[in-house]
Amino acid sequence: MTTATEIKLNEYPQRRLLNDEAHARPFEPATTPGQVSYIAYLNRNVSAEQERWLVGELCAWFRAAPPEPGQVHFSVNLGPLRFKWARHSEFSSFTFSRHGESMVPFAGNVLERLPPDWLAQLPGNVLLATHAVLLAEAELPVPLEEIGARYFDGNDLIGARIGEGSGTACTDFRIHADGFSRYLVIDHSMGRRQAGRMLQRLLEIDTYRMLAFLALPVAKSISPELTDADRELAELTTAMSSARQDDEPALLDRLTKLAARIESALSLTDYRFSAAHAYHELVRRRVGELRELRIQGVQPFHEFVERRLGPAMETCESVARRQRVLAARVARASSLLRTRVDITHEKQNQALLESMDKRAHLQLRLQETVEGLSVAAITYYTVGLVGYAAKGLKSAGVYVNPELATGIAIPVVALLVALGLRRMRKALMHEA
């Protein structure tokens, strides 16, 4: 019987890498009570090597093993806290957590245990910074109705029962005086893994929401340019209808420059709008994974996303669609004008060909006339030579009538000269 250890598989070279990708960024279990501080920043100006060095500095402070070369996600226990680093396509995140200790919500945070000045070394472009507190229902110091006034500066809350009632999550999606936003998660019956999953989903909702919003300033900034381009296109299409032949090259040049401007704008914004659409879908998916149950009088997460993020994404999609439509209109106008220019050139070429044909015909008539004159001239001189030859023979004693010889030579010489010139013309035409 063959055992499993004896089986040799010819594996696809990246099989294990692809399989491990599904486990690359696992959820961190969370024990109630607990605190989490989360920072996400755009990593466009920092390399993975620089981030690994920064993480290594933190690990050295707590005498923990640093990430290995090539790693882009890493988690480790740092004594009093747990640390997680993850690098994504255009952002990176640091998560600091501490669990099992009772605390007053938002009176302190995990970041206070970090080495001095380490946070100051973080790259710029911080997009999201938030503190989350996980409490058991029995440890909540105030009733649910007073949470907004006590911990969120009286702001309107966004929240719901999550995990089909196993927990409650609240936030105001605002940046507070310390530069951080806040989440309060109340554990009714969640286990460690479910609590960790819910916390991560909440943080991902906020992260992807901010990443999706990156496209909104781009959409607003490009709208005036699209308006100007639309107005210029209208002017050009109106001018095309009454343009003279001499005006067409200038109009075509302006249309070409306009098309270049629009294509340049498309190349600069297409990625941002596409990314915003993808992030919006991720936000919707993460909100769905919360499995919300509405709390009376509190706006749930899905409603906030649809009312606040949805219109922004519709604006971006509208601008992107407007760009594509404008580019197509410019392309059609350019095609029409090029067709007019091509037709004009064809007419000019046709007139030129007709003129050349007339010149060739005149040249042929002239050539025929010249050939006739040439036959007469050559015949005249040749017959003259025949006459002189006949006179010479008569003087030599040979009976020859010079006048008769000359008269007989005229048609013979003329015919021979005409045939010779004709053969020469045919030979030249054949060679051409």
XYZ file of C-alpha atoms in Angstrom:
432
model
C 0.000 0.000 0.000
C 1.330 3.432 -0.977
C 1.613 5.938 1.892
C 1.151 9.674 1.604
C 4.868 10.313 2.224
C 5.773 8.290 -0.858
C 3.662 10.364 -3.245
C 5.658 12.789 -5.370
C 3.711 15.619 -6.987
C 4.972 17.710 -9.854
C 3.677 20.992 -8.467
C 3.020 24.254 -10.234
C 5.960 26.521 -9.231
C 3.749 29.049 -7.445
C 1.234 26.605 -5.974
C 2.249 27.079 -2.343
C 2.614 30.843 -2.741
C -0.902 31.075 -4.152
C -2.278 28.800 -1.446
C -0.634 30.784 1.340
C -2.014 34.057 -0.070
C -5.411 33.142 1.391
C -3.801 33.101 4.853
C -1.466 36.051 4.348
C -3.386 38.577 6.457
C -5.290 36.672 9.139
C -7.650 38.311 11.605
C -6.073 39.051 14.968
C -8.149 37.586 17.849
C -9.394 40.201 20.312
C -10.099 39.597 23.978
C -12.603 41.716 25.893
C -11.750 44.230 27.298
C -9.228 45.639 24.860
C -7.797 48.683 23.126
C -6.708 49.064 19.523
C -4.920 51.969 17.845
C -4.756 51.899 14.066
C -2.861 54.100 11.617
C -3.084 53.878 7.815
C -1.045 56.028 5.446
C -0.396 56.271 1.716
C 2.876 54.509 0.953
C 3.555 56.144 -2.420
C 6.704 57.844 -1.087
C 8.113 55.024 1.037
C 9.435 51.624 0.002
C 8.816 48.273 1.647
C 12.478 48.204 2.739
C 12.059 51.524 4.569
C 8.937 50.247 6.303
C 10.700 47.026 7.355
C 13.524 49.114 8.792
C 11.035 51.208 10.776
C 9.272 48.101 12.049
C 12.665 46.617 12.906
C 13.474 49.666 15.027
C 10.270 49.118 16.990
C 11.013 45.417 17.429
C 14.561 46.209 18.610
C 13.164 48.508 21.322
C 11.025 45.658 22.684
C 13.715 43.031 21.914
C 11.497 41.130 19.500
C 12.396 39.469 16.204
C 12.115 41.892 13.258
C 10.385 41.077 9.945
C 12.343 39.019 7.450
C 13.507 40.450 4.096
C 10.724 40.372 1.537
C 7.874 40.382 4.062
C 5.058 42.870 3.478
C 2.862 41.776 6.396
C 4.089 41.034 9.874
C 2.689 40.584 13.379
C 4.487 40.098 16.684
C 3.985 40.313 20.455
C 5.846 43.277 21.915
C 5.455 42.483 25.588
C 2.634 44.755 26.782
C 1.063 45.057 23.340
C 0.495 43.285 20.055
C 1.733 44.839 16.808
C 0.696 44.185 13.204
C 2.067 45.729 10.003
C 0.503 45.242 6.565
C 1.579 46.808 3.267
C -1.007 47.012 0.490
C -0.851 48.344 -3.062
C -1.096 52.056 -2.182
C -1.380 52.180 1.577
C 0.159 50.572 4.651
C -1.256 50.104 8.122
C 0.044 49.718 11.665
C -2.220 48.116 14.291
C -1.375 48.239 17.990
C -3.568 46.324 20.425
C -3.724 45.474 24.121
C -6.300 43.104 25.585
C -7.371 41.795 28.948
C -7.039 45.013 30.970
C -9.970 47.111 32.145
C -9.782 50.789 31.274
C -11.827 53.953 30.984
C -12.773 54.319 27.301
C -10.480 56.747 25.470
C -8.827 57.935 28.689
C -5.548 56.492 27.385
C -4.374 54.526 24.358
C -1.940 51.818 23.342
C 0.386 54.270 21.603
C 1.508 55.640 24.981
C 3.619 52.482 25.427
C 5.622 53.010 22.260
C 9.215 54.295 22.397
C 9.592 58.076 22.383
C 9.726 59.707 18.942
C 9.052 56.440 17.080
C 5.713 57.692 15.776
C 7.451 60.855 14.552
C 9.407 58.694 12.111
C 6.241 57.495 10.404
C 6.023 58.520 6.744
C 3.732 61.403 5.880
C 0.383 61.061 4.129
C -1.420 59.608 7.149
C -4.908 58.917 5.878
C -6.578 57.355 8.911
C -5.781 57.266 12.618
C -8.268 55.792 15.034
C -8.622 54.416 18.552
C -11.011 51.526 19.209
C -12.155 50.293 22.587
C -13.679 46.841 23.128
C -15.766 46.498 26.287
C -18.081 43.902 27.751
C -21.665 45.066 28.138
C -21.403 44.866 31.924
C -18.319 47.156 31.925
C -19.964 49.975 29.965
C -19.931 52.952 32.376
C -22.947 54.722 30.851
C -26.195 53.655 29.184
C -26.160 53.247 25.415
C -28.186 56.447 25.015
C -25.402 58.517 26.661
C -22.467 57.126 24.686
C -22.528 59.961 22.144
C -22.462 62.677 24.762
C -19.804 60.960 26.933
C -17.299 59.644 24.380
C -18.040 61.346 21.045
C -18.372 65.023 22.021
C -22.123 64.961 21.505
C -21.825 64.166 17.790
C -24.417 62.100 15.975
C -23.565 58.425 16.224
C -23.345 55.886 13.456
C -23.718 52.367 14.755
C -25.622 49.133 14.909
C -25.736 45.769 16.535
C -23.221 43.665 14.630
C -22.778 39.955 14.169
C -26.556 39.571 14.226
C -26.727 40.990 17.736
C -23.580 39.519 19.307
C -22.035 42.965 19.624
C -22.629 46.696 19.215
C -20.360 49.141 17.359
C -20.531 52.946 17.502
C -18.544 55.772 15.924
C -19.082 59.314 14.696
C -16.609 59.151 11.763
C -15.045 62.403 13.001
C -11.469 63.362 13.842
C -11.230 64.434 17.479
C -8.883 66.892 19.148
C -6.066 64.324 19.447
C -6.109 63.730 15.673
C -7.746 60.307 15.981
C -11.244 59.080 15.275
C -12.990 56.705 17.684
C -14.786 53.363 17.757
C -16.562 51.826 20.708
C -17.397 48.134 20.403
C -19.555 46.475 23.056
C -19.203 42.708 23.379
C -22.490 40.969 24.137
C -21.598 37.401 23.224
C -18.699 37.532 20.767
C -15.799 35.135 20.978
C -12.165 36.195 20.579
C -12.042 35.442 16.862
C -15.388 37.035 16.057
C -14.429 40.140 18.027
C -11.152 40.321 16.081
C -12.949 39.929 12.757
C -15.490 42.612 13.604
C -12.808 45.064 14.732
C -10.820 44.538 11.557
C -13.909 44.960 9.385
C -14.730 48.245 11.089
C -11.180 49.517 10.542
C -11.233 48.371 6.917
C -14.547 50.148 6.330
C -12.995 53.397 7.537
C -9.773 52.848 5.578
C -11.439 51.966 2.286
C -13.937 54.799 2.784
C -11.087 57.308 3.007
C -9.290 55.744 0.044
C -12.460 55.978 -2.017
C -12.829 59.636 -1.078
C -9.390 60.370 -2.598
C -11.089 60.535 -5.992
C -13.542 63.274 -4.980
C -11.048 66.214 -4.967
C -9.747 64.965 -8.313
C -13.274 64.955 -9.736
C -13.959 68.457 -8.417
C -10.676 69.854 -9.721
C -11.118 68.463 -13.229
C -14.760 69.500 -13.683
C -13.958 73.132 -14.674
C -11.429 71.881 -17.221
C -14.039 69.555 -18.707
C -16.489 72.464 -18.889
C -13.938 74.562 -20.791
C -13.151 71.660 -23.103
C -16.862 71.091 -23.748
C -17.339 74.774 -24.586
C -14.340 74.775 -26.935
C -15.604 71.643 -28.660
C -18.996 73.301 -29.200
C -17.278 76.324 -30.750
C -15.191 74.138 -33.037
C -18.118 72.018 -34.226
C -20.115 75.193 -34.936
C -17.194 76.671 -36.862
C -16.831 73.460 -38.880
C -20.237 73.901 -40.498
C -19.299 77.253 -42.045
C -15.545 76.814 -42.369
C -13.833 77.634 -45.622
C -11.259 75.390 -47.176
C -8.415 77.571 -45.876
C -9.788 77.380 -42.312
C -9.844 73.569 -42.096
C -6.149 72.993 -41.189
C -6.356 75.462 -38.288
C -9.570 73.843 -36.996
C -8.001 70.400 -37.236
C -4.973 71.594 -35.297
C -7.180 72.954 -32.495
C -9.175 69.726 -32.370
C -5.987 67.685 -32.155
C -4.704 69.777 -29.245
C -8.087 69.479 -27.502
C -8.043 65.696 -27.929
C -4.530 65.599 -26.452
C -5.681 67.595 -23.399
C -8.592 65.257 -22.757
C -6.500 62.113 -23.222
C -3.896 63.513 -20.840
C -6.588 64.156 -18.221
C -7.934 60.635 -18.737
C -4.526 59.078 -18.204
C -4.065 61.056 -14.979
C -7.486 60.339 -13.479
C -8.580 56.965 -14.845
C -6.637 54.967 -12.237
C -7.921 57.109 -9.366
C -11.560 56.752 -10.447
C -11.193 53.010 -11.055
C -9.583 52.574 -7.640
C -12.373 54.583 -5.996
C -14.957 52.278 -7.552
C -13.083 49.216 -6.254
C -12.745 50.698 -2.751
C -16.423 51.595 -2.720
C -17.291 47.982 -3.479
C -14.977 46.836 -0.667
C -16.707 49.188 1.780
C -20.091 47.816 0.781
C -18.843 44.253 1.162
C -17.341 44.890 4.604
C -20.521 46.608 5.760
C -22.499 43.590 4.610
C -20.157 41.309 6.574
C -21.025 43.197 9.779
C -24.525 41.645 9.600
C -26.124 44.720 11.132
C -29.259 45.016 13.223
C -30.634 48.548 13.564
C -30.537 50.404 16.891
C -33.527 52.680 17.340
C -32.537 56.288 16.708
C -29.000 55.495 15.491
C -27.962 55.646 11.840
C -26.531 52.239 10.815
C -23.282 51.827 8.894
C -24.887 50.790 5.609
C -27.143 53.856 5.647
C -24.189 56.169 6.331
C -22.215 54.620 3.472
C -25.094 54.965 1.028
C -25.958 58.530 2.051
C -22.445 59.974 2.396
C -20.051 57.864 0.355
C -22.563 56.938 -2.362
C -23.116 60.495 -3.698
C -19.374 61.151 -3.739
C -18.789 58.003 -5.784
C -21.631 58.959 -8.128
C -19.932 62.317 -8.654
C -16.662 60.594 -9.520
C -18.402 58.162 -11.866
C -20.233 61.068 -13.504
C -16.981 62.955 -14.118
C -15.282 59.800 -15.425
C -18.219 59.128 -17.736
C -18.194 62.753 -18.873
C -14.502 62.471 -19.700
C -15.050 59.371 -21.815
C -18.044 60.902 -23.639
C -16.130 64.127 -24.310
C -13.158 62.163 -25.641
C -15.486 60.232 -27.968
C -17.114 63.469 -29.193
C -13.746 65.049 -29.919
C -12.694 61.911 -31.777
C -15.870 62.021 -33.907
C -15.426 65.734 -34.664
C -11.785 65.151 -35.591
C -12.789 62.264 -37.833
C -15.408 64.389 -39.604
C -13.002 67.267 -40.130
C -10.265 64.931 -41.367
C -12.784 63.492 -43.825
C -13.523 66.999 -45.110
C -9.819 67.746 -45.428
C -9.228 64.441 -47.225
C -12.085 65.137 -49.647
C -10.660 68.585 -50.333
C -7.245 67.083 -50.994
C -8.792 64.473 -53.284
C -10.538 67.186 -55.280
C -7.298 69.113 -55.539
C -5.470 65.974 -56.645
C -8.195 65.238 -59.190
C -7.961 68.758 -60.602
C -4.187 68.428 -60.737
C -4.453 65.113 -62.564
C -6.911 66.601 -65.047
C -4.547 69.521 -65.621
C -1.660 67.127 -66.121
C -3.756 65.083 -68.557
C -4.516 68.203 -70.590
C -0.846 69.145 -70.612
C 0.074 65.654 -71.748
C -2.518 65.842 -74.526
C -1.208 69.234 -75.660
C 2.311 67.945 -75.451
C 1.334 64.981 -77.632
C -0.251 67.304 -80.208
C 2.821 69.482 -80.125
C 5.037 66.437 -80.492
C 3.010 65.255 -83.492
C 3.340 68.746 -85.031
C 7.056 68.752 -84.365
C 7.333 65.292 -85.871
C 5.558 66.496 -89.043
C 7.908 69.449 -89.283
C 10.825 67.145 -88.646
C 9.741 64.854 -91.494
C 9.502 67.850 -93.828
C 12.860 69.239 -92.729
C 14.680 65.921 -92.935
C 13.050 65.159 -96.296
C 14.022 68.588 -97.584
C 17.665 68.191 -96.683
C 17.839 64.550 -97.753
C 16.204 65.271 -101.120
C 18.626 68.169 -101.535
C 21.491 65.747 -101.036
C 19.947 63.381 -103.604
C 19.693 66.284 -106.042
C 23.352 67.193 -105.509
C 24.300 63.549 -105.983
C 22.329 63.352 -109.253
C 23.972 66.524 -110.553
C 27.358 65.112 -109.655
C 26.658 61.924 -111.543
C 25.444 63.895 -114.590
C 28.665 65.932 -114.570
C 30.613 62.666 -114.371
C 29.029 61.543 -117.641
C 26.283 59.368 -116.257
C 22.965 60.135 -117.801
C 20.796 61.172 -114.909
C 18.034 63.723 -114.888
C 18.593 65.609 -111.579
C 15.083 67.098 -111.512
C 13.479 63.699 -112.098
C 15.664 62.025 -109.479
C 14.865 64.722 -106.975
C 11.103 64.470 -107.650
C 11.142 60.639 -107.286
C 13.202 60.874 -104.049
C 10.760 63.207 -102.302
C 7.943 60.691 -101.513
C 10.393 57.834 -100.919
C 12.509 59.820 -98.480
C 9.440 61.322 -96.752
C 7.938 57.864 -96.252
C 11.170 56.386 -94.935
C 11.724 59.294 -92.538
C 8.118 59.109 -91.233
C 8.403 55.348 -90.656
C 11.740 55.781 -88.913
C 10.437 58.466 -86.532
C 7.342 56.379 -85.764
C 9.429 53.337 -84.870
C 11.685 55.510 -82.715
C 8.654 56.950 -80.823
C 7.227 53.463 -80.221
C 10.568 52.234 -78.913
C 10.849 55.163 -76.511
C 7.265 54.681 -75.265
C 7.918 50.982 -74.733
C 11.002 51.734 -72.663
C 9.057 54.270 -70.582
